[in-house]
Every structure is written in structure tokens, then in C-alpha cells.
Coordinates of C-alpha atoms in Angstrom, one line a residue:
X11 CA 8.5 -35.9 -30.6
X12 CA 7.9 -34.5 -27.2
X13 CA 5.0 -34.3 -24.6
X14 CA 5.8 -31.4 -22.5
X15 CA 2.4 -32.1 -20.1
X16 CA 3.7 -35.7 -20.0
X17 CA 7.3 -34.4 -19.0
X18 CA 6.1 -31.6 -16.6
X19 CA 3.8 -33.9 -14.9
X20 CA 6.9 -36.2 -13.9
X21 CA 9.2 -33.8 -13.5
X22 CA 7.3 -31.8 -10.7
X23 CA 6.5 -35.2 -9.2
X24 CA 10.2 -36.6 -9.0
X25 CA 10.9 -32.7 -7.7
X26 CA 8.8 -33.0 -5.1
X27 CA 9.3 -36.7 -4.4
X28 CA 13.1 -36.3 -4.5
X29 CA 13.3 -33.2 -2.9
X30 CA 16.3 -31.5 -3.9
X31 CA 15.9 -28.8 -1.6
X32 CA 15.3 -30.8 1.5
X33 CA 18.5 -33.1 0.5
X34 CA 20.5 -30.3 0.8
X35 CA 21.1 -30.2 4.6
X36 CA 21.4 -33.5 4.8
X37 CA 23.8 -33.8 2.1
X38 CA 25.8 -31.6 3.9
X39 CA 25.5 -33.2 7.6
X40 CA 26.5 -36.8 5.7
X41 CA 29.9 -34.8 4.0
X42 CA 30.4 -32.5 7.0
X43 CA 34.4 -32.5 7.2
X44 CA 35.4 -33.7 4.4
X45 CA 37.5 -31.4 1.3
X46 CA 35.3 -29.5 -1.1
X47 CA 36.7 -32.0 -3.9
X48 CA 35.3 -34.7 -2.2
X49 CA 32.1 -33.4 -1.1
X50 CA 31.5 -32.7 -5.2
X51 CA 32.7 -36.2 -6.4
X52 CA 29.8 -37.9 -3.8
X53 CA 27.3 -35.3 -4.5
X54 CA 27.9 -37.1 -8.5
X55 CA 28.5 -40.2 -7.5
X56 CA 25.1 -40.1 -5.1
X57 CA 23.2 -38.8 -8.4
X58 CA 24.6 -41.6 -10.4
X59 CA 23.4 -44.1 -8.2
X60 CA 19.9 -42.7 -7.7
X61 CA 20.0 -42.6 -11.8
X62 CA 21.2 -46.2 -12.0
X63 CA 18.5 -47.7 -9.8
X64 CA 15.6 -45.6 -11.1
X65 CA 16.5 -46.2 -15.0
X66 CA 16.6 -50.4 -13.9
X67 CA 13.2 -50.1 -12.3
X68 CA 12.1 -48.0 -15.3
X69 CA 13.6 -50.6 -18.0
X70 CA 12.7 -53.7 -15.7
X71 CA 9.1 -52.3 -13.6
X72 CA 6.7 -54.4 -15.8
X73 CA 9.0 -57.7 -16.1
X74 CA 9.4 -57.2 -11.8
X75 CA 5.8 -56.7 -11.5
X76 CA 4.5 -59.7 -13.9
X77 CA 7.4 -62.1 -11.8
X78 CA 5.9 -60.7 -8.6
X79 CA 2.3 -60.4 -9.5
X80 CA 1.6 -57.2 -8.7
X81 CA -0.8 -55.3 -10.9
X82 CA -1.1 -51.8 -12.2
X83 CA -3.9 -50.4 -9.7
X84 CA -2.2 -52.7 -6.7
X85 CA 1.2 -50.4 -7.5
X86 CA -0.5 -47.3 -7.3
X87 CA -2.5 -47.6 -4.0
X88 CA 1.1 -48.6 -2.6
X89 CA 2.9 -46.4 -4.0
X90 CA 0.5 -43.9 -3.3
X91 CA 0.4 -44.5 0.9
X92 CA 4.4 -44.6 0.4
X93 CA 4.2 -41.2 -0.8
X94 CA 1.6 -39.8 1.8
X95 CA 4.0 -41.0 4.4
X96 CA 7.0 -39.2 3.2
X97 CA 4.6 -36.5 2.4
X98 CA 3.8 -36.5 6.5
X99 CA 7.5 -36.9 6.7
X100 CA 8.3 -33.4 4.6
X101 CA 5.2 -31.4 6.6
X102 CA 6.1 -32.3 10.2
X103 CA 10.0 -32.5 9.5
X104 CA 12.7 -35.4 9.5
X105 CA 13.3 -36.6 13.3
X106 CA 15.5 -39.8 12.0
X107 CA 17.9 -38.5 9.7
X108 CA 21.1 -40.1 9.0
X109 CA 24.5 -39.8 11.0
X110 CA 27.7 -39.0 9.2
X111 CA 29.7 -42.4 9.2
X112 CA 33.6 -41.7 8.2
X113 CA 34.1 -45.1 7.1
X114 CA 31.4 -45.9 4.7
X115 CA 30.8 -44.2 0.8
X116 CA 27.5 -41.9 2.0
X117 CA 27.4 -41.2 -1.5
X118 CA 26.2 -45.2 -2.4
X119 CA 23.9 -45.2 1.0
X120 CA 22.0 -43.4 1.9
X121 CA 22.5 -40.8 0.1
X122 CA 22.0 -42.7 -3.7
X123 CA 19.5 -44.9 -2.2
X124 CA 17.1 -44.9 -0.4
X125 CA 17.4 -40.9 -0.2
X126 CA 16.8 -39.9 -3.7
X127 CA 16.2 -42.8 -5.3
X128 CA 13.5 -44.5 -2.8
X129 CA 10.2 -46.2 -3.1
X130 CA 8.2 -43.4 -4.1
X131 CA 10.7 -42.2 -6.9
X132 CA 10.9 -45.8 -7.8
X133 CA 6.7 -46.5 -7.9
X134 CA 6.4 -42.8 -9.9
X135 CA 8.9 -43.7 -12.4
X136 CA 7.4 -47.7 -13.2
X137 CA 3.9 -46.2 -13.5
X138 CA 5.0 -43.1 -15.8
X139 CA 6.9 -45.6 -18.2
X140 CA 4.4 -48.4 -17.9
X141 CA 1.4 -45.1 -19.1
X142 CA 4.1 -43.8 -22.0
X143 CA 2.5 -45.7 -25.1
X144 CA 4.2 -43.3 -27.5
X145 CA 8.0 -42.6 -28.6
X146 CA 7.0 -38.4 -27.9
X147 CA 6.0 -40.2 -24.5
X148 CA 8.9 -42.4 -23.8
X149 CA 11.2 -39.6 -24.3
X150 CA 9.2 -37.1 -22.7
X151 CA 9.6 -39.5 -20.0
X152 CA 13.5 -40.2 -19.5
X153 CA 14.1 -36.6 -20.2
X154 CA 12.3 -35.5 -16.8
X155 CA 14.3 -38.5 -15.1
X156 CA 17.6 -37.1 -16.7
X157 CA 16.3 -33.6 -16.1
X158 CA 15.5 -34.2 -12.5
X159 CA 19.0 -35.6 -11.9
X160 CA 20.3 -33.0 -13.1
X161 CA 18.6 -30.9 -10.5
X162 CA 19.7 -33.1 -8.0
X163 CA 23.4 -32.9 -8.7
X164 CA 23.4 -29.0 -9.1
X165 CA 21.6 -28.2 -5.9
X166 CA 24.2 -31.0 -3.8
X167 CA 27.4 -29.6 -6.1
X168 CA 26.3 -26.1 -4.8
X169 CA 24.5 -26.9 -1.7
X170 CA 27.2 -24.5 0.4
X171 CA 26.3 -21.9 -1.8
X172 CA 22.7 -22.5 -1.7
X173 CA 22.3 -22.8 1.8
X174 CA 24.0 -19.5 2.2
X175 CA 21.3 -17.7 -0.2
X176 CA 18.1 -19.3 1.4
X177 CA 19.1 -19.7 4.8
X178 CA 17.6 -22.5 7.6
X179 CA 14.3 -21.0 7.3
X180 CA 14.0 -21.4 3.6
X181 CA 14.9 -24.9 3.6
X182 CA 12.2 -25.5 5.7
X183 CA 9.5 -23.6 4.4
X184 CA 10.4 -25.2 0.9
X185 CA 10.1 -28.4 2.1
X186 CA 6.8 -27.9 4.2
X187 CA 5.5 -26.8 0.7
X188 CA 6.6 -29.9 -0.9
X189 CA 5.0 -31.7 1.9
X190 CA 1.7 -30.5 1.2
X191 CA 1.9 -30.8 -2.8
X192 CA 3.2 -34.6 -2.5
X193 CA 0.2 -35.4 -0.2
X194 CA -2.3 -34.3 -3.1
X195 CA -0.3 -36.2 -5.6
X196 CA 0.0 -38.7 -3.0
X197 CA -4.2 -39.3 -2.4
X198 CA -4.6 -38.5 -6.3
X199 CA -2.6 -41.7 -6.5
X200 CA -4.7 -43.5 -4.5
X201 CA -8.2 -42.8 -5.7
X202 CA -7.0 -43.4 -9.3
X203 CA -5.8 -47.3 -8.4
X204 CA -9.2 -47.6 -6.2
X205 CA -11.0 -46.4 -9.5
X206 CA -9.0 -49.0 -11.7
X207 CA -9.9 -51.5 -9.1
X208 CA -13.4 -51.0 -8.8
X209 CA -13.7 -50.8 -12.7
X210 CA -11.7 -53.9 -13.6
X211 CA -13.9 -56.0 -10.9

């Protein structure tokens, strides 16, 4: 009752999508100053907003997409230029990333959304339930979701200690990396909704 090709594929897609390694310094410049307590309640409260939003647009992606009338291959070219652009975002580095603001719940935004859970998260996880046609599927499915939020809590929860280990230099060289393997997933994308296109007409 499990697809572990159908739960890798995700997984590594969300990973790289969702970055958790790339979130980290910013996690950290959005929390700067505040108590270590703190700090670990947003990094969970962040998670379960990102989690919230993709599991609605999991649950609710085909009902959204009939009301909007947006097919299948339409959702996959877009979603797959959303991606090459944070792709070109990840490989020539973040020059707009977001201030600390004292007064507002970074946790809610932008850290919840649209950090983690943005457009491309949200297109990748529509498609992957919309494909899953089988229960081994399906759960193969939500567990990478789960799985990846998992990820994403650890790595914020422990981002000091992280950051300590890998250093500046590893951040960046970890996201260049997932820069350049979102960009393949990114034209992959593409070219498959252009096929679907082409075929259906």
C-alpha cells in the first residue's frame, strides 16, 4: 500500500521547491531577537500554516480548477515557468528578501505563505494528487507532504544549530544546487503540459 517512486518523486520536488535549507537564514533574519521559545513556537506555527494551505489546495485543486477553468496541461506549463523563476531565484540568489517586522506573526506571513507554501509547492502538490489514481498512490502522496513538513520544521527548530555546522558558504552552495535541479524539474514540467496540449488538440 505504498509507492515509494511515487513518494520519492514528490518528496525531492517539494525539497527542492520548499527549500528547507535556503529557509533557514531567512527564518532566522525574520526571528532575529526574539527568545529561543519563541523562535521554536513560529518555526511550528510557520510549518502548520504552509501544511494547512497545501493540504486545501490538495483536497480542493480539481474542484478550484473545474470553477476556474483551468485544465490539467494549462496548470503545468504555469506552474512550470513559476518554478523556473524561483529556480533563477535559488541560482543567482535572493536580492528581495523579507524584513523582520516586530509587530506582525512572521510565522503566518511570510514565512507560512508564500515562503514555504507558495505557488510552486501549491501547482506540484494539485498535479501529484490529481496523477494519484490509486489508495498506494494517494498515501504515497500525503506521506511526502507530511514528510516534507517535517523536514521543514526540524531544519527551522534547529536552524541555530544548523547554521553553525554548515556555515554561510554551505547554505549557499546548497541552494545554488537546488537551483539547478528545480530548473530541470521546472522545463520537465513544461514540455510534459506542451505534449498534453499538442496531443489533446
Amino acid at each position: 500500500m505504498f509507492d515509494i517512486a511515487v513518494f520519492g518523486s514528490l518528496f525531492l520536488t517539494l525539497f527542492v521547491i520548499m527549500d528547507p535549507p535556503g529557509i533557514t537564514p531567512i527564518f532566522l533574519a525574520l526571528t532575529a531577537g526574539r527568545p529561543g521559545k519563541v523562535q521554536k513556537r513560529m518555526a511550528f506555527q510557520a510549518v502548520c500554516v504552509a501544511g494547512g494551505v497545501i493540504t486545501v489546495f490538495g483536497l480542493l485543486g480539481h474542484q478550484i480548477l473545474n470553477y476556474l477553468h483551468v485544465s490539467v496541461p494549462a496548470l503545468m506549463i504555469a506552474g512550470g515557468l513559476l518554478l523556473l523563476l524561483i529556480a533563477l531565484d535559488l541560482l543567482t540568489g535572493k536580492t528581495d528578501e523579507p524584513k523582520q517586522t516586530k509587530d506582525v506573526n512572521v510565522a503566518l506571513v511570510p514565512l507560512g505563505m508564500p515562503l514555504l507554501a507558495g505557488p510552486g509547492a501549491i501547482v506540484s502538490v494539485i498535479l501529484a494528487v490529481q496523477k494519484a489514481h490509486s489508495v498506494a498512490t494517494q498515501v504515497s502522496v500525503w506521506t511526502a507532504i507530511l514528510a516534507i513538513h517535517v523536514v521543514l520544521w526540524l531544519v527551522m527548530r534547529y536552524s541555530l544549530v544548523i547554521i553553525r555546522i554548515i556555515k554561510d558558504g554551505g547554505v549557499v552552495l546548497v541552494t545554488r544546487l537546488a537551483g539547478m535541479m528545480l530548473s530541470a524539474i521546472a522545463v520537465q514540467q513544461i514540455i510534459n503540459g506542451v505534449t498534453q496540449v499538442i496531443r489533446g488538440s
